Amino acid sequence: QVQLVESGGGLVQPGGSLRLSCAASGSIRSINVMGWYRQAPGKERELVATITSAGSTNYVASVKGRFTISRDNAKNTVYLQMNSLKPEETAVYFCYVVGLYGIERSPLTRWGRGTQVTVSS
């Protein structure tokens, strides 16, 4: 079993900052990609940022320069530092991982349950 536990969501004023964390635990053998998606009310889930085990990052255009994704490979944890937040970025933020787990190194794709981020004055 592999579990993801997210934390760090909450209410923040426009222009404020939040830092999300997501820790993966269980019979993980390796994690290649870690990332964050978000889903606003009435909208489809969209990719926010990803990071590979080598540290290569990818961001949706709308967050470039304001969000930073990072990871601690020793802790199987991914972070998302979000600065200059906008009201339209209110959403549930989900982390996800892609890798291998278990004795047989089975393919792993797992989503977290999500953490609410609300940007409002």
CSV table of C-alpha atoms in Angstrom, one decimal:
chain,number,residue,atom,x,y,z
A,1,GLN,CA,0.0,0.0,0.0
A,2,VAL,CA,1.1,3.5,-0.8
A,3,GLN,CA,-0.5,6.6,0.7
A,4,LEU,CA,-0.2,10.3,0.0
A,5,VAL,CA,-0.8,12.8,2.7
A,6,GLU,CA,-1.2,16.4,1.7
A,7,SER,CA,-1.0,19.5,4.0
A,8,GLY,CA,-0.6,23.2,3.9
A,9,GLY,CA,-3.9,24.3,2.3
A,10,GLY,CA,-6.1,27.1,3.8
A,11,LEU,CA,-7.4,30.6,3.4
A,12,VAL,CA,-5.1,33.3,2.1
A,13,GLN,CA,-5.6,36.8,0.9
A,14,PRO,CA,-5.0,37.8,-2.7
A,15,GLY,CA,-1.2,38.3,-3.2
A,16,GLY,CA,-0.4,36.0,-0.3
A,17,SER,CA,1.5,32.8,-0.1
A,18,LEU,CA,1.0,29.2,0.9
A,19,ARG,CA,3.2,26.1,0.9
A,20,LEU,CA,1.7,22.7,0.2
A,21,SER,CA,3.4,19.5,1.2
A,22,CYS,CA,2.7,15.9,0.1
A,23,ALA,CA,4.4,12.9,1.7
A,24,ALA,CA,4.3,9.5,0.2
A,25,SER,CA,4.6,6.4,2.4
A,26,GLY,CA,4.3,2.7,2.1
A,27,SER,CA,6.1,0.1,0.0
A,28,ILE,CA,7.6,2.5,-2.4
A,29,ARG,CA,10.6,1.3,-4.5
A,30,SER,CA,11.1,4.5,-6.5
A,31,ILE,CA,9.3,7.7,-7.5
A,32,ASN,CA,10.0,9.1,-10.9
A,33,VAL,CA,7.5,12.0,-11.1
A,34,MET,CA,5.8,13.9,-8.4
A,35,GLY,CA,3.4,16.7,-9.1
A,36,TRP,CA,0.4,18.9,-8.3
A,37,TYR,CA,-2.9,19.3,-10.0
A,38,ARG,CA,-5.8,21.5,-9.1
A,39,GLN,CA,-9.5,21.5,-9.7
A,40,ALA,CA,-11.7,24.6,-9.3
A,41,PRO,CA,-15.5,24.3,-8.8
A,42,GLY,CA,-17.1,23.5,-12.1
A,43,LYS,CA,-13.8,23.1,-13.9
A,44,GLU,CA,-11.7,20.2,-15.1
A,45,ARG,CA,-8.6,19.2,-13.2
A,46,GLU,CA,-5.5,20.9,-14.5
A,47,LEU,CA,-1.8,20.3,-14.2
A,48,VAL,CA,0.0,22.9,-12.1
A,49,ALA,CA,3.5,21.6,-11.8
A,50,THR,CA,5.6,18.4,-12.0
A,51,ILE,CA,9.1,17.5,-10.9
A,52,THR,CA,11.2,14.4,-11.9
A,53,SER,CA,13.6,12.5,-9.6
A,54,ALA,CA,16.4,14.3,-11.4
A,55,GLY,CA,14.9,17.7,-10.5
A,56,SER,CA,13.5,18.7,-13.9
A,57,THR,CA,10.4,20.8,-13.5
A,58,ASN,CA,7.4,21.8,-15.6
A,59,TYR,CA,4.8,24.4,-14.9
A,60,VAL,CA,1.5,25.5,-16.4
A,61,ALA,CA,2.1,28.9,-18.0
A,62,SER,CA,-0.2,30.8,-15.6
A,63,VAL,CA,1.9,30.0,-12.5
A,64,LYS,CA,5.4,30.4,-13.9
A,65,GLY,CA,7.5,32.8,-11.8
A,66,ARG,CA,5.1,32.6,-8.9
A,67,PHE,CA,5.0,28.9,-8.0
A,68,THR,CA,7.9,26.7,-7.2
A,69,ILE,CA,7.8,22.9,-7.0
A,70,SER,CA,10.5,21.0,-5.1
A,71,ARG,CA,11.0,17.6,-3.6
A,72,ASP,CA,12.9,15.7,-0.9
A,73,ASN,CA,13.7,12.3,-2.4
A,74,ALA,CA,14.9,11.0,0.9
A,75,LYS,CA,11.5,11.7,2.4
A,76,ASN,CA,9.4,11.0,-0.7
A,77,THR,CA,7.9,14.4,-0.2
A,78,VAL,CA,6.9,17.1,-2.8
A,79,TYR,CA,6.3,20.7,-2.0
A,80,LEU,CA,4.6,23.5,-3.8
A,81,GLN,CA,5.5,27.1,-2.8
A,82,MET,CA,2.7,29.4,-4.1
A,83,ASN,CA,3.3,33.1,-4.1
A,84,SER,CA,1.2,36.0,-5.3
A,85,LEU,CA,-1.9,33.9,-5.2
A,86,LYS,CA,-5.0,35.0,-7.1
A,87,PRO,CA,-8.7,34.5,-6.3
A,88,GLU,CA,-9.1,32.4,-9.5
A,89,GLU,CA,-6.6,30.0,-8.1
A,90,THR,CA,-9.1,28.9,-5.5
A,91,ALA,CA,-9.3,25.1,-5.9
A,92,VAL,CA,-8.6,21.8,-4.4
A,93,TYR,CA,-5.0,20.9,-5.0
A,94,PHE,CA,-4.1,17.3,-5.5
A,95,CYS,CA,-0.6,15.7,-5.4
A,96,TYR,CA,0.3,12.7,-7.4
A,97,VAL,CA,3.2,10.3,-7.8
A,98,VAL,CA,4.4,8.0,-10.5
A,99,GLY,CA,6.9,5.3,-9.8
A,100,LEU,CA,7.3,1.7,-8.6
A,101,TYR,CA,6.2,-0.1,-5.5
A,102,GLY,CA,6.3,-3.5,-3.8
A,103,ILE,CA,8.6,-6.4,-4.0
A,104,GLU,CA,7.7,-6.9,-7.7
A,105,ARG,CA,8.3,-3.2,-8.5
A,106,SER,CA,4.8,-2.8,-9.8
A,107,PRO,CA,3.8,0.4,-11.6
A,108,LEU,CA,2.6,3.0,-9.2
A,109,THR,CA,0.3,5.9,-9.9
A,110,ARG,CA,-1.4,7.4,-6.9
A,111,TRP,CA,-3.4,10.6,-6.1
A,112,GLY,CA,-3.8,12.3,-2.8
A,113,ARG,CA,-7.2,13.3,-1.4
A,114,GLY,CA,-6.6,16.9,-2.1
A,115,THR,CA,-6.2,20.0,0.1
A,116,GLN,CA,-8.4,23.1,-0.3
A,117,VAL,CA,-6.8,26.4,-1.2
A,118,THR,CA,-9.0,29.5,-0.9
A,119,VAL,CA,-7.8,32.9,-2.1
A,120,SER,CA,-10.1,35.6,-0.9
A,121,SER,CA,-10.2,38.9,0.9
